[in-house]
XYZ file of C-alpha atoms in Angstrom:
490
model
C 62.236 -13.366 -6.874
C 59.332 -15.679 -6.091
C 59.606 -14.692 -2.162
C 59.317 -10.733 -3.387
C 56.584 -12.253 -5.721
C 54.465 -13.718 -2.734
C 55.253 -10.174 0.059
C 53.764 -8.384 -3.131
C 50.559 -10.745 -3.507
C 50.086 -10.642 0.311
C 50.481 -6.680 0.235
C 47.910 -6.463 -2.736
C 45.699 -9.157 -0.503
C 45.687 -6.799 2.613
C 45.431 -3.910 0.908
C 42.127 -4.845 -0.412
C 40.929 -6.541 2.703
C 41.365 -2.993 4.477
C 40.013 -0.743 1.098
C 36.395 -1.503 2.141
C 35.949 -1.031 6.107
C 32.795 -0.598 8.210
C 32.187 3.030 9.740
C 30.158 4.015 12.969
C 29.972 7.373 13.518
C 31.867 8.640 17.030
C 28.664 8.816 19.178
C 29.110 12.771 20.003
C 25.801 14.424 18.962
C 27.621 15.754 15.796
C 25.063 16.524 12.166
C 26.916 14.518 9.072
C 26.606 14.903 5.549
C 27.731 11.864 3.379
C 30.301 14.659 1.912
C 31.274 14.223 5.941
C 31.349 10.254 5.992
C 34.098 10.629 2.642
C 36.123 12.757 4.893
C 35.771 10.303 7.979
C 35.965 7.081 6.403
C 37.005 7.034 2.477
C 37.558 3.775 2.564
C 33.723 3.161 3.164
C 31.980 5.649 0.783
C 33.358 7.759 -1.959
C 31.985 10.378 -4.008
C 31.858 11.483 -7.836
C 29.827 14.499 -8.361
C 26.633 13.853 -7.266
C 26.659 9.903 -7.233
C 27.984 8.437 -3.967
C 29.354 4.728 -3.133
C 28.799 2.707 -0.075
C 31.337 -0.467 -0.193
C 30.791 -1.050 3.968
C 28.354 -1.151 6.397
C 27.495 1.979 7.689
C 26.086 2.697 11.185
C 24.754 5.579 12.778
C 25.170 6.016 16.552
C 22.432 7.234 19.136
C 23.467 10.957 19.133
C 24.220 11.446 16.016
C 22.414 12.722 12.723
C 23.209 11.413 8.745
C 21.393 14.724 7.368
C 20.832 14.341 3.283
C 19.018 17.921 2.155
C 20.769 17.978 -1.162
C 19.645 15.803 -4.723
C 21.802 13.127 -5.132
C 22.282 9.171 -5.431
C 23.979 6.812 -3.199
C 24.994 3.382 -4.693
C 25.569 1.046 -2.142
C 27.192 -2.382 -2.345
C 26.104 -6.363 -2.150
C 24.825 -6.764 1.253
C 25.536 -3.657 2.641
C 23.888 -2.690 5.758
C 22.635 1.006 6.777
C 21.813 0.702 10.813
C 20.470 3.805 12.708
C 20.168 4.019 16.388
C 20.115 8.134 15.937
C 18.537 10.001 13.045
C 18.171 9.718 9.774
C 16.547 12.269 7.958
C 16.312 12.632 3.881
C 15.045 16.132 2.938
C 15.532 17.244 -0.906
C 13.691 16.372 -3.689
C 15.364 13.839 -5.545
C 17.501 11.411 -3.928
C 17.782 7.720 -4.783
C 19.633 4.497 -2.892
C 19.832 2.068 -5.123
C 22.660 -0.909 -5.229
C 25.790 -0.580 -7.147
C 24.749 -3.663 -9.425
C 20.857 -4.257 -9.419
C 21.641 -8.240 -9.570
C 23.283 -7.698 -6.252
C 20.810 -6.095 -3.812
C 22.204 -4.024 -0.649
C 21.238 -5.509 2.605
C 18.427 -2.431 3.262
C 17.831 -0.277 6.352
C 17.823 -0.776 10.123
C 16.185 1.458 11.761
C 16.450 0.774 15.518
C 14.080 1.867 18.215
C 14.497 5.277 19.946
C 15.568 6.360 16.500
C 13.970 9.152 14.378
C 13.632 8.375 10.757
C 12.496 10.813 8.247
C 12.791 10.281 4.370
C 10.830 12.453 1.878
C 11.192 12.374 -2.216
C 13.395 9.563 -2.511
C 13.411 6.351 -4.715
C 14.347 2.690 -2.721
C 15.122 -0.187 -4.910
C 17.475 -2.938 -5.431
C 17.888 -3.450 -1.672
C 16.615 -5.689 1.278
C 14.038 -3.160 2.597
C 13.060 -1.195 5.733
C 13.170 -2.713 8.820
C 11.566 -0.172 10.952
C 11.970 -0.931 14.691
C 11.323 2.271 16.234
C 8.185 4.013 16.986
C 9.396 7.785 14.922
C 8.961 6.836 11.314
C 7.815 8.983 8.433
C 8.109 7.912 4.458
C 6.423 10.497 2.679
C 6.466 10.499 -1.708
C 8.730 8.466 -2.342
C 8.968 5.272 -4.440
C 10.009 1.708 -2.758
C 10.325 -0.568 -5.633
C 12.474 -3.972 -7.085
C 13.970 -4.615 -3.491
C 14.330 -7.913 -1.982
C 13.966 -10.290 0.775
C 17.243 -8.671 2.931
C 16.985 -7.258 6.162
C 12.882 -7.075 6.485
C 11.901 -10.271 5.118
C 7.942 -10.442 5.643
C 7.090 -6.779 4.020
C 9.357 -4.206 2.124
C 8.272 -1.805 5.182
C 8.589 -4.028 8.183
C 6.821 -2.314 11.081
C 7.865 -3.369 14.652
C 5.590 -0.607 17.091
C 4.207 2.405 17.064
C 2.530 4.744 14.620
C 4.565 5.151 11.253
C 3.455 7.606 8.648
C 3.441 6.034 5.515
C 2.421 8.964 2.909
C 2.062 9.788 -0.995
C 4.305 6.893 -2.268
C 4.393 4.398 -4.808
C 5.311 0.873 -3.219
C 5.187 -1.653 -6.111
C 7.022 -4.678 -7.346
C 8.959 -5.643 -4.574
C 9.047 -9.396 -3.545
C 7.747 -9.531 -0.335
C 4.620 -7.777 0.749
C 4.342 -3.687 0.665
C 3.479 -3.120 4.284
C 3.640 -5.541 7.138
C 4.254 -6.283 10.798
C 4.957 -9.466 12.927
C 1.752 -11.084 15.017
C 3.000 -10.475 18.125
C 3.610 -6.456 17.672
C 0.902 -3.841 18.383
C 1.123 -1.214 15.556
C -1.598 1.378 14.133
C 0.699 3.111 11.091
C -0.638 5.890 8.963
C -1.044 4.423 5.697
C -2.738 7.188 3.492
C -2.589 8.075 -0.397
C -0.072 5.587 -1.588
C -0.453 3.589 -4.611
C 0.814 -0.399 -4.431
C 1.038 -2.504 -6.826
C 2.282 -6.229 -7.750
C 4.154 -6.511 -4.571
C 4.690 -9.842 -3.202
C 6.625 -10.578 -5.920
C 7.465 -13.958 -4.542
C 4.184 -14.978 -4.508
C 3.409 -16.597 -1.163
C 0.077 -16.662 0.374
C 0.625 -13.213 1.975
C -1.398 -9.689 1.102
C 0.420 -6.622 -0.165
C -0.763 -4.749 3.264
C -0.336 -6.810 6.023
C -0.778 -5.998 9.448
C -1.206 -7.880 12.785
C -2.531 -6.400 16.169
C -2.840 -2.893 16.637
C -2.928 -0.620 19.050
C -5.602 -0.615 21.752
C -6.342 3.604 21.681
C -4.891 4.477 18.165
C -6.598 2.816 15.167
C -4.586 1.979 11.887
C -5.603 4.094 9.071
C -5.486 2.829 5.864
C -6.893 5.853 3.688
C -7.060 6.345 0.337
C -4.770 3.964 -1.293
C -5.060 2.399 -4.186
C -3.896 -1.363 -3.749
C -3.524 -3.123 -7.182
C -2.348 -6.900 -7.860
C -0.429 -8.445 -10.294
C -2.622 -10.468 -11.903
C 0.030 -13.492 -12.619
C 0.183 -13.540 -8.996
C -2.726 -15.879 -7.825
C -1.874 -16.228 -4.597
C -1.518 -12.516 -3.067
C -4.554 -10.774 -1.378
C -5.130 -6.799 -0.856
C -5.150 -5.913 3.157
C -5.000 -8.168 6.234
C -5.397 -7.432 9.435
C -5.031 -10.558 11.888
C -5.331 -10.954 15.367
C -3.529 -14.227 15.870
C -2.358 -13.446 19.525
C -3.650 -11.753 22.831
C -4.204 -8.783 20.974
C -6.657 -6.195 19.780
C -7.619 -4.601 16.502
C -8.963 -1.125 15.925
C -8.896 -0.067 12.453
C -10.298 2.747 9.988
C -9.903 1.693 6.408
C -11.485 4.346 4.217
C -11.744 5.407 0.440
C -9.760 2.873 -0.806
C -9.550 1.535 -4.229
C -8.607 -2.157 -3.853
C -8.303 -4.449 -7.418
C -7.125 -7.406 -8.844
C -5.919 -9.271 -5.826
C -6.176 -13.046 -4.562
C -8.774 -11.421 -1.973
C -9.615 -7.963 -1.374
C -9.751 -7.057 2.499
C -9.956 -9.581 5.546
C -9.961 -9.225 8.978
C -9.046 -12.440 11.313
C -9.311 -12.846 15.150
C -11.458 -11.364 17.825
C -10.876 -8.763 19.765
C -11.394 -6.807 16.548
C -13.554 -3.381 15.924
C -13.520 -1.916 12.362
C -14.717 0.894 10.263
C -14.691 -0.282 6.427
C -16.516 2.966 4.390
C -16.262 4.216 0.967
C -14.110 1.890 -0.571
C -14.332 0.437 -4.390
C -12.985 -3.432 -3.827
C -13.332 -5.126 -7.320
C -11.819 -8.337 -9.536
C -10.408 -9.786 -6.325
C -10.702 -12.940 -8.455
C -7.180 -13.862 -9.472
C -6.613 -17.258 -7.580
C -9.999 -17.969 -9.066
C -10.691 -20.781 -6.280
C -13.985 -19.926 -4.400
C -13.084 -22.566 -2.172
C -9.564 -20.641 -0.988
C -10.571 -17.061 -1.387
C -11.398 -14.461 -3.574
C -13.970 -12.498 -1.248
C -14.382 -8.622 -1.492
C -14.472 -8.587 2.158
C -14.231 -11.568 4.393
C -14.092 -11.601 8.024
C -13.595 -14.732 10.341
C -13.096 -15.510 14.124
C -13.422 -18.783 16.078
C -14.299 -16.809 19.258
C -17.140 -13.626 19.366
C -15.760 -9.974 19.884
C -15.420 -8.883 15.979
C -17.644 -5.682 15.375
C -17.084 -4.594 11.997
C -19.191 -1.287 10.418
C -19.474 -1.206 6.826
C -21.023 1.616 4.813
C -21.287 3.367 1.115
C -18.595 0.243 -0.264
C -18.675 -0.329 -4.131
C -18.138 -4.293 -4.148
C -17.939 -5.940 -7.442
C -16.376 -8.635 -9.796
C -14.921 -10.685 -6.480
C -15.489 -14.690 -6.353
C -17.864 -13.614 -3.431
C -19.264 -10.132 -2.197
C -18.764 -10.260 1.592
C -18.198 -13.557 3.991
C -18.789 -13.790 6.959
C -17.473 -16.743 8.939
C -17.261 -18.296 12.344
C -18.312 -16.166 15.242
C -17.867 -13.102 13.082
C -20.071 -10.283 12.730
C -20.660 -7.147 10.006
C -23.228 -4.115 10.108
C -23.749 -3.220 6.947
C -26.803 -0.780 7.924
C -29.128 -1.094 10.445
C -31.528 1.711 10.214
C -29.963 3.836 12.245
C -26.558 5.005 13.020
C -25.362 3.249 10.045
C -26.536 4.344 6.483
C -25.775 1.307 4.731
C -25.256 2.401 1.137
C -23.328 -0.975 0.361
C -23.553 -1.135 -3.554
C -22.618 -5.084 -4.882
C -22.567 -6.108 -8.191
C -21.532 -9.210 -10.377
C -19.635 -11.098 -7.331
C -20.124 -14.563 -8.001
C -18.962 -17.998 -8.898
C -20.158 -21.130 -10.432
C -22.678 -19.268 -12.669
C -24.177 -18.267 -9.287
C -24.179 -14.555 -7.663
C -23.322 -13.965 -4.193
C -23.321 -10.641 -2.664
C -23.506 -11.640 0.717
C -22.636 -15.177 2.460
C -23.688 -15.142 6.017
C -21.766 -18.250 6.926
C -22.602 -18.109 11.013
C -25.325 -18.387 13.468
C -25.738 -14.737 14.596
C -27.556 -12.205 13.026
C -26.761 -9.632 10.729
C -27.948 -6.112 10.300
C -28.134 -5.293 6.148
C -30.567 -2.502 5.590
C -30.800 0.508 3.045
C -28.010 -1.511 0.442
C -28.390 -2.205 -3.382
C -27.983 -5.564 -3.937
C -27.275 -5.973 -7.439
C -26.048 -3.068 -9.384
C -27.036 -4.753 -12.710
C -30.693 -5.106 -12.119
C -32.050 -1.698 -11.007
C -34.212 -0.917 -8.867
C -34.018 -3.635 -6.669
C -36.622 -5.956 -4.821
C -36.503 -7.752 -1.741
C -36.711 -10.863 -4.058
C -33.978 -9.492 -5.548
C -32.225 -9.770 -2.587
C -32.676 -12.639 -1.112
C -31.782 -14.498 -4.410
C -27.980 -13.261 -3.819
C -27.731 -13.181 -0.231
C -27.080 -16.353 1.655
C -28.278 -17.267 5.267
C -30.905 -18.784 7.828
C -33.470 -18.593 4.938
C -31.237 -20.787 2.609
C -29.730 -22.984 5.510
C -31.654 -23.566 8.541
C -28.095 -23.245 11.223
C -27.027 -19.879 9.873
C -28.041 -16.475 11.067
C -31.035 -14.303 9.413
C -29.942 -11.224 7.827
C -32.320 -8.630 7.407
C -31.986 -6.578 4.120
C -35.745 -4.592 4.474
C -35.341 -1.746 2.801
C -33.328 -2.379 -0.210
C -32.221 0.690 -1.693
C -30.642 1.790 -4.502
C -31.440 5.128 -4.584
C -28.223 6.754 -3.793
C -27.050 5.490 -6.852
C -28.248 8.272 -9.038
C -27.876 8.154 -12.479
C -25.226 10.699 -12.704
C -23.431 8.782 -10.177
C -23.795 5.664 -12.454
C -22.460 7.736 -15.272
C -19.394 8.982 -13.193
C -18.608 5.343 -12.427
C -18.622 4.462 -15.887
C -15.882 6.590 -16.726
C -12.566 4.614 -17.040
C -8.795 5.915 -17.476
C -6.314 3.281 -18.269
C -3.562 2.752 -18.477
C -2.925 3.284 -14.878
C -0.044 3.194 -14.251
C 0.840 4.619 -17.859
C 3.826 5.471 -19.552
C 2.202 8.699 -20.809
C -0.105 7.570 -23.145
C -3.738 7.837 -21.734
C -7.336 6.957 -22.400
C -10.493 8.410 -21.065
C -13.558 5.937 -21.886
C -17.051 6.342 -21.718
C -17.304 10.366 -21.097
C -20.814 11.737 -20.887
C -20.388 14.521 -17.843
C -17.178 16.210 -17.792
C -15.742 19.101 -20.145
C -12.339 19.336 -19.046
C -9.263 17.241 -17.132
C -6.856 19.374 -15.017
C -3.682 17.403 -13.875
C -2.054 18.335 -10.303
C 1.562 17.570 -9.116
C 0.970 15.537 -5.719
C 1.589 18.750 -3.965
C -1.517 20.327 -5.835
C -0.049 22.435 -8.299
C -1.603 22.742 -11.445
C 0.465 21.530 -14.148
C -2.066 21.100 -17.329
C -5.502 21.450 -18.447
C -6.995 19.365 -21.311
C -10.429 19.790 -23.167
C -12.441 16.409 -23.230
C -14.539 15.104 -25.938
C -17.932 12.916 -25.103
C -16.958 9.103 -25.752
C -13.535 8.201 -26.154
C -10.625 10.884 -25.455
C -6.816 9.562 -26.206
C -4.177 11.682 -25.148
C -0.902 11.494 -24.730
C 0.957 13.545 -21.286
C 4.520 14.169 -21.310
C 4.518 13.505 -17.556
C 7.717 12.777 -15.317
C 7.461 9.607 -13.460
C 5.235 9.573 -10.327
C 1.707 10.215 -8.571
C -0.618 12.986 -9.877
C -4.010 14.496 -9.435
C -6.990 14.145 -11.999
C -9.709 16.614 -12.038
C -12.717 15.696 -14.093
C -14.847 18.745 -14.387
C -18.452 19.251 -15.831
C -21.589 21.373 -16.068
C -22.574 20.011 -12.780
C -20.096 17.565 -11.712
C -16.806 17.109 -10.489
C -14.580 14.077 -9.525
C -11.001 13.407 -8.763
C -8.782 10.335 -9.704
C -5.009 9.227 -9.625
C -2.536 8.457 -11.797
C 0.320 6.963 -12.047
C 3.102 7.952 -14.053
C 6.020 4.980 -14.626
């Protein structure tokens, strides 16, 4: 009896070892569905209704496509591993990997070079991340949240070469950074309309966006984003950019709203060329050091060959305005090709205000920028009493700042700017502060259709929007104005 005890334990113990079993997919140019992976390999995912289960590592071979065009879920188990070498493409509008038990993350995605990756309208989480090793990449309104150091360890979207599109989606709350690459790889992603928040979970001294070298002839974009911290995080910045190696960096970061970070934006290493325009970088301040941080913009090489163009930025709030360090170097207007336009206000530390800290020999161009938001109009004394350089310390650089101008700050502009709507990201409920221009709020799906229209109220309007969860379009209309703003649904 015990012998016919133990055969039946071993049976039971061999039986289980073979129930969960790795699949690769035969390497013949054949389309799959996951209702085809059942049928190959049951004993690595199973299906009930629309809610699939991955218990082994599932690989995709060169030829081959995993095709997902329907809504549905895929659980997948502790440590799992999804590896592509063909394609991968997720095209309905609701589909969502997430692990079979959220205290046990899945191992995350390998996407290998030469493969082509396409995922639209799904939901990441509970994983390991992306690691995204080929140049054919495109993540486009989705949302990439709660995963975990697995198989990309620096950055939720690890970025090896090439030019990913990274589009519409909410990256927040993961616990390494949102959006990174390694030093020693060339990349110039996409990186437009997405809104990230609190990632970097972990809290090391790493930004939510962070990128090293780029590409020599294609610039990384990074447009339109809005990249909030987690203000019990004191040690994450916004968006770095770091030459570190024999590299380059060309990069266009535009319209950007960047808040409540360690830092806001930096830019390390020569070799570097730069377009920073239009963006609002504010209450970078959470470290609350000014001796480790907390600049709205601060750009630093040992070496010259940084040329960095700043224009029509809204810097305010930060430990510092902009610093400049090194052998760096910033145009923030110089009469000519660049309009300047640089608004600062209430950047300080130490009781003392510092809009601009010119903290290297060579020259800077300032012209045609208001100074100091909170004392309009400005003077040159004005100034000079929050700008830093050669006529404060004899070794540093001059920076001229004739003409100050605050002009392009109308007052309908300032008006517009007062206007706050917060909770963002909300739940539903929402509140529109300090209304003095517009009549009316429309609300847009991220694909611009029109979903409401409310009537606003001068002051205070509280409102409540039975929203589902993710990004939409506000339109503020008025008499004679007109602004747009985005909001986040949880």
């Amino acid at each position: 009896m015990k012998k016919l005890l133990l055969n039946f334990f071993a049976t039971i113990c061999v039986f289980g070892i073979l129930s969960a079993q790795d699949y690769t997919t035969p390497d013949t140019g054949l389309t799959y569905s996951l209702d085809d992976l059942v049928m190959e390999s049951p004993s690595t995912i199973s299906v009930t209704g629309n809610t699939y289960t991955l218990v082994g590592n599932l690989t995709i071979s060169e030829t081959d496509i995993l095709l997902i065009d329907s809504d549905l879920t895929l659980e997948i188990g502790a440590d799992i591993l999804i590896t592509v070498f063909g394609t991968f493409n997720v095209d309905a509008d609701n589909v969502i990997f997430t692990a079979i038990d959220i205290n046990a993350p899945f191992e995350g995605f390998r996407f290998e070079e030469f493969s082509e990756i396409n995922i639209q309208n799904s939901t990441i989480e509970y994983g390991g991340g992306l690691r995204v090793l080929t140049e054919t990449f495109t993540i486009n309104n989705c949302v990439v949240t709660n995963n975990v150091s697995g198989v990309a360890t620096s950055g939720v979207i690890s970025l090896s070469r090439g030019m990913a599109q990274i589009t519409n989606n909410t990256i927040s709350f993961n616990q390494t950074a949102a959006i990174s690459s390694a030093a020693n790889s060339a990349v110039s992603p996409y990186i437009f309309n997405n809104y990230i928040e609190g990632n970097n979970q972990e809290n090391s001294n790493r930004p939510q966006i962070n990128i090293g070298s780029t590409m020599v002839e294609e610039p990384i974009q990074i447009i339109q984003n809005t990249i909030k911290g987690d203000r019990a995080l004191n040690m994450v910045g916004g968006i770095a950019i770091s030459n570190f190696v024999a590299g380059n960096i060309n990069a266009v970061i535009d319209d950007n709203i960047i808040i409540d970070n360690r830092y806001g934006l930096t830019i390390l290493g020569n070799n570097s060329f730069a377009y920073i325009r239009n963006n609002t970088i504010e209450d970078n301040n959470t470290q609350g050091s000014p001796n480790l941080g907390g600049s709205g913009i601060s750009l630093n090489t040992s070496s010259a060959g940084m040329e960095v163009i700043a224009s029509g930025n809204q810097i305010s709030g930060n430990l510092w305005g902009i610093t400049v360090i090194g052998e760096a170097s910033i145009n923030l207007g110089d009469g000519a090709d660049n309009v300047g336009q640089n608004a600062f206000s209430n950047n300080g530390n130490g009781g003392v205000i510092y809009a601009l800290y010119n903290n290297t020999p060579n020259p800077i161009m300032a012209m045609n920028n208001c100074w100091d938001e909170d004392n309009l109009p400005n003077t040159l004394a004005d100034a000079e009493a929050v700008i830093v350089h050669q006529n404060d310390i004899g070794s540093l650089g001059l920076v001229t700042f004739d003409p100050v101008n605050c002009g392009f700050l109308s007052v309908e502009e300032s008006q517009l700017n007062a206007v706050s709507i917060y909770p963002n990201p909300t739940n539903g409920q929402l509140y529109l502060s300090n209304n003095t221009l517009f009549e009316t709020m429309n609300v847009y799906s991220i694909d611009g259709k029109l979903i409401m229209e409310k009537k606003l109220q001068p002051g205070t309007n509280e409102m409540y929007l039975e929203l589902n969860s993710g990004i939409y379009i506000l339109e503020l209309n008025g008499a004679n104005n007109r602004t747009i703003k985005k909001l986040v649904v949880k």
